[in-house]
Short mmCIF file of C-alpha atoms and ligand atoms in Angstrom, two decimals:
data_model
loop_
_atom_site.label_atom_id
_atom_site.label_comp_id
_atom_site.label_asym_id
_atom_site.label_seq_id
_atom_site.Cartn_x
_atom_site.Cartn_y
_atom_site.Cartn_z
CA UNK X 1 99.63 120.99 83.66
CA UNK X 2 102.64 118.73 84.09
CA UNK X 3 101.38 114.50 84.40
CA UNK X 4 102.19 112.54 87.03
CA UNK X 5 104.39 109.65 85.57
CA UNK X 6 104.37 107.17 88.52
CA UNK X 7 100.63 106.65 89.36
CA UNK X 8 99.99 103.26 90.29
CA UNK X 9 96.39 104.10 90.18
CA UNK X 10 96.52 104.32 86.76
CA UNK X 11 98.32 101.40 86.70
CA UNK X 12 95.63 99.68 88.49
CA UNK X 13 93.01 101.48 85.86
CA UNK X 14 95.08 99.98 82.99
CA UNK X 15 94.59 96.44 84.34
CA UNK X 16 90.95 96.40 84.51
CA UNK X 17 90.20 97.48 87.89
CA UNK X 18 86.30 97.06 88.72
CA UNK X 19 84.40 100.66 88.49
CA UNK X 20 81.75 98.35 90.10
CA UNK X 21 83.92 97.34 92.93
CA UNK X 22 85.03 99.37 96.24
CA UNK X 23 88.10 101.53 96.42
CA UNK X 24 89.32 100.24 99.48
CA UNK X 25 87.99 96.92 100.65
CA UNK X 26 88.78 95.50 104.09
CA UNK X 27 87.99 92.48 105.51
CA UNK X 28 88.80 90.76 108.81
CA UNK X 29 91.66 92.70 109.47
CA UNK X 30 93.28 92.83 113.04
CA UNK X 31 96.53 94.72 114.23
CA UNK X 32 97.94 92.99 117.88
CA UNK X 33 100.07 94.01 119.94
CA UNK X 34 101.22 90.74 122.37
CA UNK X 35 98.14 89.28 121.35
CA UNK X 36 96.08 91.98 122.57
CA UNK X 37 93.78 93.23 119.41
CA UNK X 38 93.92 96.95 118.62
CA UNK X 39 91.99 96.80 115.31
CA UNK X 40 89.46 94.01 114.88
CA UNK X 41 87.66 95.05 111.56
CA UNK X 42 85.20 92.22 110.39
CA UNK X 43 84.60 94.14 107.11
CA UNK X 44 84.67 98.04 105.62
CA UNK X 45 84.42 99.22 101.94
CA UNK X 46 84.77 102.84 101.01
CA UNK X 47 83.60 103.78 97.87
CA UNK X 48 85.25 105.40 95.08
CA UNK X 49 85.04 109.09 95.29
CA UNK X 50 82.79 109.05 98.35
CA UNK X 51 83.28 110.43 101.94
CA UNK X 52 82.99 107.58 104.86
CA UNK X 53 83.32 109.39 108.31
CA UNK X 54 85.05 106.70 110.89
CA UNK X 55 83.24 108.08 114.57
CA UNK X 56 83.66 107.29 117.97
CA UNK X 57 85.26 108.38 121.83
CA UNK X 58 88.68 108.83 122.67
CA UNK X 59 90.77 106.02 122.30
CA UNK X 60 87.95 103.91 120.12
CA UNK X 61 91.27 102.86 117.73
CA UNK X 62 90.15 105.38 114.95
CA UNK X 63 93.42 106.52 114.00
CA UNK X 64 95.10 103.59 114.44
CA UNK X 65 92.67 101.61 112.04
CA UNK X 66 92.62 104.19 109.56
CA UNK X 67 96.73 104.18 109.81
CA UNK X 68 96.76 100.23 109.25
CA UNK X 69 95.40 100.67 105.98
CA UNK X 70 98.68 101.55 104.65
CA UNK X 71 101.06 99.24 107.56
CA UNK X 72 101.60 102.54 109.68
CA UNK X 73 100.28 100.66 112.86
CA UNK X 74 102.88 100.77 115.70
CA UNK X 75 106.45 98.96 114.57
CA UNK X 76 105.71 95.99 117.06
CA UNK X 77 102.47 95.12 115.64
CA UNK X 78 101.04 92.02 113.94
CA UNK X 79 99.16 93.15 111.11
CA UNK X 80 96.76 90.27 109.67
CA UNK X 81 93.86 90.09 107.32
CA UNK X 82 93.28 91.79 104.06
CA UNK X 83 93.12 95.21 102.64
CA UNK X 84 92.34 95.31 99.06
CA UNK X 85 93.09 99.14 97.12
CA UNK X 86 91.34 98.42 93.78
CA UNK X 87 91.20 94.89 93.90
CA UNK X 88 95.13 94.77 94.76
CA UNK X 89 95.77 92.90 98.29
CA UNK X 90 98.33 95.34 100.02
CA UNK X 91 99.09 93.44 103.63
CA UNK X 92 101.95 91.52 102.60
CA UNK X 93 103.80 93.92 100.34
CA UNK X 94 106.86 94.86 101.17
CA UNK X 95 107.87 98.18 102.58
CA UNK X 96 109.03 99.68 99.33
CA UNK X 97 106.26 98.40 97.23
CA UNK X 98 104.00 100.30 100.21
CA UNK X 99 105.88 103.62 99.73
CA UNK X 100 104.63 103.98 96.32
CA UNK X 101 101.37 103.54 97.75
CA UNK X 102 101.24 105.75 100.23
CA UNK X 103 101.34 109.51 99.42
CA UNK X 104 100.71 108.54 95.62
CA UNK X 105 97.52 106.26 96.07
CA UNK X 106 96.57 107.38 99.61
CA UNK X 107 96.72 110.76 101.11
CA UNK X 108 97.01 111.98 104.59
CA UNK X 109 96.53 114.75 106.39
CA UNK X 110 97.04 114.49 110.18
CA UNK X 111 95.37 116.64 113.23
CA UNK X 112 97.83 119.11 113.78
CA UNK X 113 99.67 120.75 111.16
CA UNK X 114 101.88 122.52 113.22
CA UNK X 115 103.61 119.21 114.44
CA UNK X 116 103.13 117.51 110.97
CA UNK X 117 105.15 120.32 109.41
CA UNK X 118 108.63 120.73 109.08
CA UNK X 119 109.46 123.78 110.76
CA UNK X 120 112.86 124.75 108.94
CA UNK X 121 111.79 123.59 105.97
CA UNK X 122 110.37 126.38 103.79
CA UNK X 123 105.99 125.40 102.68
CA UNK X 124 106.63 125.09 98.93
CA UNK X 125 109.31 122.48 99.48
CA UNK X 126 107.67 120.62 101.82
CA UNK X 127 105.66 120.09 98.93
CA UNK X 128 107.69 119.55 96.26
CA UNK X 129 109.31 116.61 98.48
CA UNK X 130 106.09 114.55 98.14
CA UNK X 131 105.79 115.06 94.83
CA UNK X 132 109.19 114.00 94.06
CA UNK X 133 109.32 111.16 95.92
CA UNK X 134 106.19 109.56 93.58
CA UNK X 135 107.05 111.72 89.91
CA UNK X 136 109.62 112.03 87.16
CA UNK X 137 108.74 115.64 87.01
CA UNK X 138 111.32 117.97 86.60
CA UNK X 139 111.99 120.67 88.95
CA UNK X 140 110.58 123.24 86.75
CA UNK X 141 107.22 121.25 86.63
CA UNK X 142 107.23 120.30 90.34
CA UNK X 143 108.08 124.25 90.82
CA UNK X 144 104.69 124.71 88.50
CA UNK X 145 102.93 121.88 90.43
CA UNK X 146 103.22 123.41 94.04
CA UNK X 147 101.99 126.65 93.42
CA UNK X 148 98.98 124.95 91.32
CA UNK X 149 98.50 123.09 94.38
CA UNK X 150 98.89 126.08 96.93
CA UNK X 151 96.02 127.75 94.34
CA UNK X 152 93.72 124.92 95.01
CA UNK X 153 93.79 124.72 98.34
CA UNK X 154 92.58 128.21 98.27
CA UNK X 155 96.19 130.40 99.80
CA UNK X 156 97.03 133.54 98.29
CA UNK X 157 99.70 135.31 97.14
CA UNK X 158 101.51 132.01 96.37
CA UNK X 159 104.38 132.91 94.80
CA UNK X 160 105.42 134.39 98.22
CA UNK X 161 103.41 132.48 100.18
CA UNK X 162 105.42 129.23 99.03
CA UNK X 163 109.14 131.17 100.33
CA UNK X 164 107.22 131.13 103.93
CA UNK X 165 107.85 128.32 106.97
CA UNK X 166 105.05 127.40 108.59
CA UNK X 167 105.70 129.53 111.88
CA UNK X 168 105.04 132.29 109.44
CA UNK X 169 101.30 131.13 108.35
CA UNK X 170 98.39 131.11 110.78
CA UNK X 171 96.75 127.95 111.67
CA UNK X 172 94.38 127.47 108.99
CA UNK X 173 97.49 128.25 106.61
CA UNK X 174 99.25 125.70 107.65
CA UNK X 175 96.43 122.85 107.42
CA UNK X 176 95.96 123.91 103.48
CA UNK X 177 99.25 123.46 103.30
CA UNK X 178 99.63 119.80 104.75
CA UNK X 179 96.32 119.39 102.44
CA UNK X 180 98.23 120.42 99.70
CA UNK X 181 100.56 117.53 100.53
CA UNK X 182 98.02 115.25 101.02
CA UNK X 183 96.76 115.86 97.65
CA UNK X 184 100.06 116.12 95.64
CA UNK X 185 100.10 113.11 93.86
CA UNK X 186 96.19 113.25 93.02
CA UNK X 187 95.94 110.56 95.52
CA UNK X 188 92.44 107.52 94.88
CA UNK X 189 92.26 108.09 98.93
CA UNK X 190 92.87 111.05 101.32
CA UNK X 191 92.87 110.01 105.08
CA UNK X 192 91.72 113.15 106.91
CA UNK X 193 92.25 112.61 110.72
CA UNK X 194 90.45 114.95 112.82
CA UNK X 195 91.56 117.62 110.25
CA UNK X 196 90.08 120.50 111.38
CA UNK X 197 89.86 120.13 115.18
CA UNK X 198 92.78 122.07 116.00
CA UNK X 199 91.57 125.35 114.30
CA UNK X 200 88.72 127.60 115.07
CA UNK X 201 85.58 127.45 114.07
CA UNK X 202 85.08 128.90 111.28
CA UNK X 203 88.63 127.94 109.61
CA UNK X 204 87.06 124.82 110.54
CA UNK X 205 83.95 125.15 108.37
CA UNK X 206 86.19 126.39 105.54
CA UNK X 207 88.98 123.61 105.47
CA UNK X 208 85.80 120.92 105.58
CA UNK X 209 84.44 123.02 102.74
CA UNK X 210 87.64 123.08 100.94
CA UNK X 211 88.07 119.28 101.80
CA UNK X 212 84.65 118.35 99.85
CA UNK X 213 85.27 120.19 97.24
CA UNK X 214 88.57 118.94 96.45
CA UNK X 215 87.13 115.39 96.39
CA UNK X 216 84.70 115.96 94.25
CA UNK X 217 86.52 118.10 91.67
CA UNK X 218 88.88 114.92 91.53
CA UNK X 219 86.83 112.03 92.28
CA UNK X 220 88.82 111.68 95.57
CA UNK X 221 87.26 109.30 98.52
CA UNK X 222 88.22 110.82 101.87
CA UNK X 223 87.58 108.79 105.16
CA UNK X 224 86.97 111.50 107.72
CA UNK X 225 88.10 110.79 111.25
CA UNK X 226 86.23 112.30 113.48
CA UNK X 227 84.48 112.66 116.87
CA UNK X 228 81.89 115.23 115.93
CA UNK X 229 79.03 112.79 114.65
CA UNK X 230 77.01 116.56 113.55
CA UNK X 231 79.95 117.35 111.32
CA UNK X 232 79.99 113.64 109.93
CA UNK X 233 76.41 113.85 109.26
CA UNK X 234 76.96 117.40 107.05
CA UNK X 235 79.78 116.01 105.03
CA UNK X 236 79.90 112.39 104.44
CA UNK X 237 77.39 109.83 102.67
CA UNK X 238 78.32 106.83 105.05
CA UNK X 239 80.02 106.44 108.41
CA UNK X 240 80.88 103.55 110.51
CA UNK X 241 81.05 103.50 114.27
CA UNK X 242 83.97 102.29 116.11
CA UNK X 243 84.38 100.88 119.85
CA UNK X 244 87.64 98.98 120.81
CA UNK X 245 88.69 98.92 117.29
CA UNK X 246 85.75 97.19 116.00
CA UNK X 247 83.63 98.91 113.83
CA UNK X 248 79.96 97.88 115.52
CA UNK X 249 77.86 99.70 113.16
CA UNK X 250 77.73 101.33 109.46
CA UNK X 251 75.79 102.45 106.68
CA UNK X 252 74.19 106.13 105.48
CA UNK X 253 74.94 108.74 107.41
CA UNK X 254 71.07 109.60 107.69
CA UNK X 255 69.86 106.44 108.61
CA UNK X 256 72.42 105.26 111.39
CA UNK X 257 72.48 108.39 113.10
CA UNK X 258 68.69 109.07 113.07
CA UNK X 259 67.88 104.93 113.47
CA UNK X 260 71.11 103.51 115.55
CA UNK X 261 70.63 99.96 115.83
CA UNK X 262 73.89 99.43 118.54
CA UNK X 263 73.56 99.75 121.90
CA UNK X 264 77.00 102.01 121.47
CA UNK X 265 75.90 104.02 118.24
CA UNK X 266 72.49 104.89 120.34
CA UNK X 267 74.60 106.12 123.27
CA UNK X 268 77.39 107.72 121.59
CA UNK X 269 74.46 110.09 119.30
CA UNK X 270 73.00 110.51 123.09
CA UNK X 271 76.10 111.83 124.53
CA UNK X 272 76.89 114.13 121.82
CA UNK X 273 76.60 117.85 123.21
CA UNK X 274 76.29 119.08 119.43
CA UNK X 275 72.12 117.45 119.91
CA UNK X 276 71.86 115.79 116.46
CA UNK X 277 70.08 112.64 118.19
CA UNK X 278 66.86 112.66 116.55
CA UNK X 279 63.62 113.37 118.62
CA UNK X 280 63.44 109.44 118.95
CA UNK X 281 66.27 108.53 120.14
CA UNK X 282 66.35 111.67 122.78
CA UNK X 283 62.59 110.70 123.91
CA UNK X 284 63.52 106.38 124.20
CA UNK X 285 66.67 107.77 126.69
CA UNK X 286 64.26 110.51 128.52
CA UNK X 287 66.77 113.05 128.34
CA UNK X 288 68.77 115.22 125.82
CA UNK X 289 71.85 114.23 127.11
CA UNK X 290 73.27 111.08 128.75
CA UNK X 291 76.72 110.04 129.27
CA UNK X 292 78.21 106.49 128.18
CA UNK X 293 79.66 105.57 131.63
CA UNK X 294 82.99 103.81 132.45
CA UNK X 295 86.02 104.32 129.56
CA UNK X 296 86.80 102.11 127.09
CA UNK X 297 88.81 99.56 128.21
CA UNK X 298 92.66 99.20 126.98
CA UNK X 299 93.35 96.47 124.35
CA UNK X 300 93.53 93.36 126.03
CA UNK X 301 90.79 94.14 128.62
CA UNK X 302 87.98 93.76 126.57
CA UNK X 303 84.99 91.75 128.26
CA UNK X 304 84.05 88.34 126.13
CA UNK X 305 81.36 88.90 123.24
CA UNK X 306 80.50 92.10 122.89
CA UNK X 307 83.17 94.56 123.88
CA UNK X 308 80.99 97.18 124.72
CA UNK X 309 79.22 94.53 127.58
CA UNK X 310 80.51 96.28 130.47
CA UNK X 311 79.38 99.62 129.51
CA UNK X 312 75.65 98.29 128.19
CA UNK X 313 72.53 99.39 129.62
CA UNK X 314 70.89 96.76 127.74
CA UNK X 315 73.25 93.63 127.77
CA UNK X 316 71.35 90.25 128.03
CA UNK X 317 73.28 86.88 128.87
CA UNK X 318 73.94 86.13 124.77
CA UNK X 319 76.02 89.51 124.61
CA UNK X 320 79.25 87.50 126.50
CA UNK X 321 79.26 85.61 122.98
CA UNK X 322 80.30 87.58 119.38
CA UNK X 323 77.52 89.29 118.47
CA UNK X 324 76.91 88.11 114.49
CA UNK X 325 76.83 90.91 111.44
CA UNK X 326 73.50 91.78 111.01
CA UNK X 327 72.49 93.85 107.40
CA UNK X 328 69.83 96.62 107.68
CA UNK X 329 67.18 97.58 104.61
CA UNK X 330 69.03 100.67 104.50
CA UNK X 331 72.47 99.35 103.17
CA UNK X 332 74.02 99.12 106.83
CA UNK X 333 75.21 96.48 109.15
CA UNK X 334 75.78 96.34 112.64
CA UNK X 335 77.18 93.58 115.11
CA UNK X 336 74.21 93.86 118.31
CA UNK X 337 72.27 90.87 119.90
CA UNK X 338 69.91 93.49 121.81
CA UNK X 339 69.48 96.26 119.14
CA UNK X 340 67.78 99.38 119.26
CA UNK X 341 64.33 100.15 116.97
CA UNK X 342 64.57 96.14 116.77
CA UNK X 343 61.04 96.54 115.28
CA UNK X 344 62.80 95.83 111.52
CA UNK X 345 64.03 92.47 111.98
CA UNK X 346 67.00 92.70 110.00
CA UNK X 347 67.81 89.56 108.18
CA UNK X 348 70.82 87.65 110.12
CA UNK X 349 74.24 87.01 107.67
CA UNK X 350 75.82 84.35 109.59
S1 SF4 N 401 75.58 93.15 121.96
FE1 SF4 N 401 74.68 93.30 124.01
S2 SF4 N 401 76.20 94.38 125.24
FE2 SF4 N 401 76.70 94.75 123.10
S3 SF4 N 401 75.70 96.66 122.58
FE3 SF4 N 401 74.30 95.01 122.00
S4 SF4 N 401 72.99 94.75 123.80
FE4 SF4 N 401 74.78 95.92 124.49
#
């Protein structure tokens, strides 16, 4: 198999990089629009080679945080705060030092592949762009490199299959095929928004099949937008809840959706018509279902404190200032000054 000759990860390897340390590492980052905060993040690691699933309604800022990772927030943003690939700070760089981060170090593959696609463009060269915008291959090698890919994202026939535009492949084509791009440059990180909630359901269960298996076979962390929390549960290790951009809770899948500690994490598993809440959290609401009333609010309309305050069954008068982090025995951390199951007392950071 041809080498990739422009990886910075490897660069990053050469220099020493951490195994102990996270792959990406953010910390108080916040993208504003006018002042108005779209993505507050007080702090979110995601591990090398693991799968962190980033939950929560409709316009919680999911796609929008995971996009500011790699300065793809709207043009007339502010982007502040840090976000650390390998140990290597990346707000600040310029735009061409970015491009050779994203698509080579970090992956993406969006909702719908139909409008992510190209439609004039024929599939196999769709992919050979994105691998020659990060290689030195030659075009025999990038030739040998996108049917190897269109192999391991499971198509067949791919010697034809390549020839094809994308109005010529069905659905579930079409998302292996922006997978394959996502994966071209054997990226450290593959951002998969909502990447299987445009197909049916069971192309669905295949492409999240396909998408764990890839990042295992390569040691690939994935965060995995989504706003099925039962499909989160089945596929990643950790997730982190979001509301208003913030993330409010995270930790093991197992243990924050079975043991919420925020007042938003408790209602969102309560709310969820796929009935993963656990027997406890069903019996503590009295009913299998119950909606989260009101929307979230747009940026800029945020109540003081706690953003979720208006929308709280359980606010007290302490919830109009910032809640502090608080870390659970169970390697999570949420931001709540009326928690759920508050019989564990976790300790207080700041
Ligand atoms: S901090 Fe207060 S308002 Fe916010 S979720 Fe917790 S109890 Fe509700």
């Amino acid at each position: 198999m041809a080498t990739m000759s422009t990886r910075a990860v490897d660069e990053a390897a050469e220099a020493g990089a951490d195994a102990g340390e996270p792959l990406i590492a953010v910390r108080d980052l916040t993208v504003s629009i006018d002042g108005n905060e779209l993505v507050a993040i007080d702090e979110l690691d995601i591990p090398r080679g693991g799968r962190l699933g980033l939950v929560g309604e409709s316009g919680a800022g999911k796609t929008i945080t995971a996009l500011s990772l790699l300065d793809l927030q709207p043009r007339q943003a502010q982007r502040t705060g840090s976000v650390r690939l390998e140990g290597r700070e990346l707000v600040g760089l310029t735009d061409r030092e970015l491009s050779r981060v994203r698509g080579a170090d970090v992956g993406v593959v969006l909702q719908d592949p139909t409008s992510a696609l190209n439609p004039l463009t024929r599939v196999g060269r769709q992919i050979d762009e994105a691998i020659r915008m990060h290689s030195s291959m030659t075009r025999r090698q990038r030739k040998e490199r996108v049917l190897e890919l269109l192999s391991q994202v499971q198509l067949p026939d791919v010697k034809q299959l390549r020839r094809r535009f994308p109005h010529q492949l069905s659905g579930g084509q079409r998302q292996r095929v922006m997978i394959a791009i996502g994966i071209a440059c054997n990226p450290k990180l593959l951002i998969a928004d909502e990447p299987s909630s445009s197909l049916d359901v069971n192309v669905q269960a295949e492409i999240l099949d396909l998408l764990v298996r890839l990042g295992e076979e390569h040691n690939m962390a994935t965060l995995f937008i989504s706003h099925n929390l039962g499909v989160v549960r089945m596929i990643c290790e950790r997730v982190a809840v979001l509301y208003g951009g913030k993330v409010v809770e995270q930790g093991p899948s197992d243990a924050v959706l079975d043991h919420p500690r925020h007042r938003y994490t408790e209602a969102l598993i309560a709310a969820n018509p796929d009935q993963i809440a656990s027997d406890a959290v069903q019996g503590a609401l009295g009913q299998p279902l119950w909606p989260i009333p009101g929307e979230t609010p747009s940026p800029g309309q945020f109540p003081s404190g706690c953003r979720f305050r208006n929308r709280c069954a359980h606010a007290l008068a302490s919830c109009a200032e910032d809640p502090p982090i608080k870390r659970t025995p169970a390697d999570g951390s949420f931001i709540c000054w009326n928690p759920a199951d508050d019989g564990e007392r976790p300790d207080a950071r700041g």
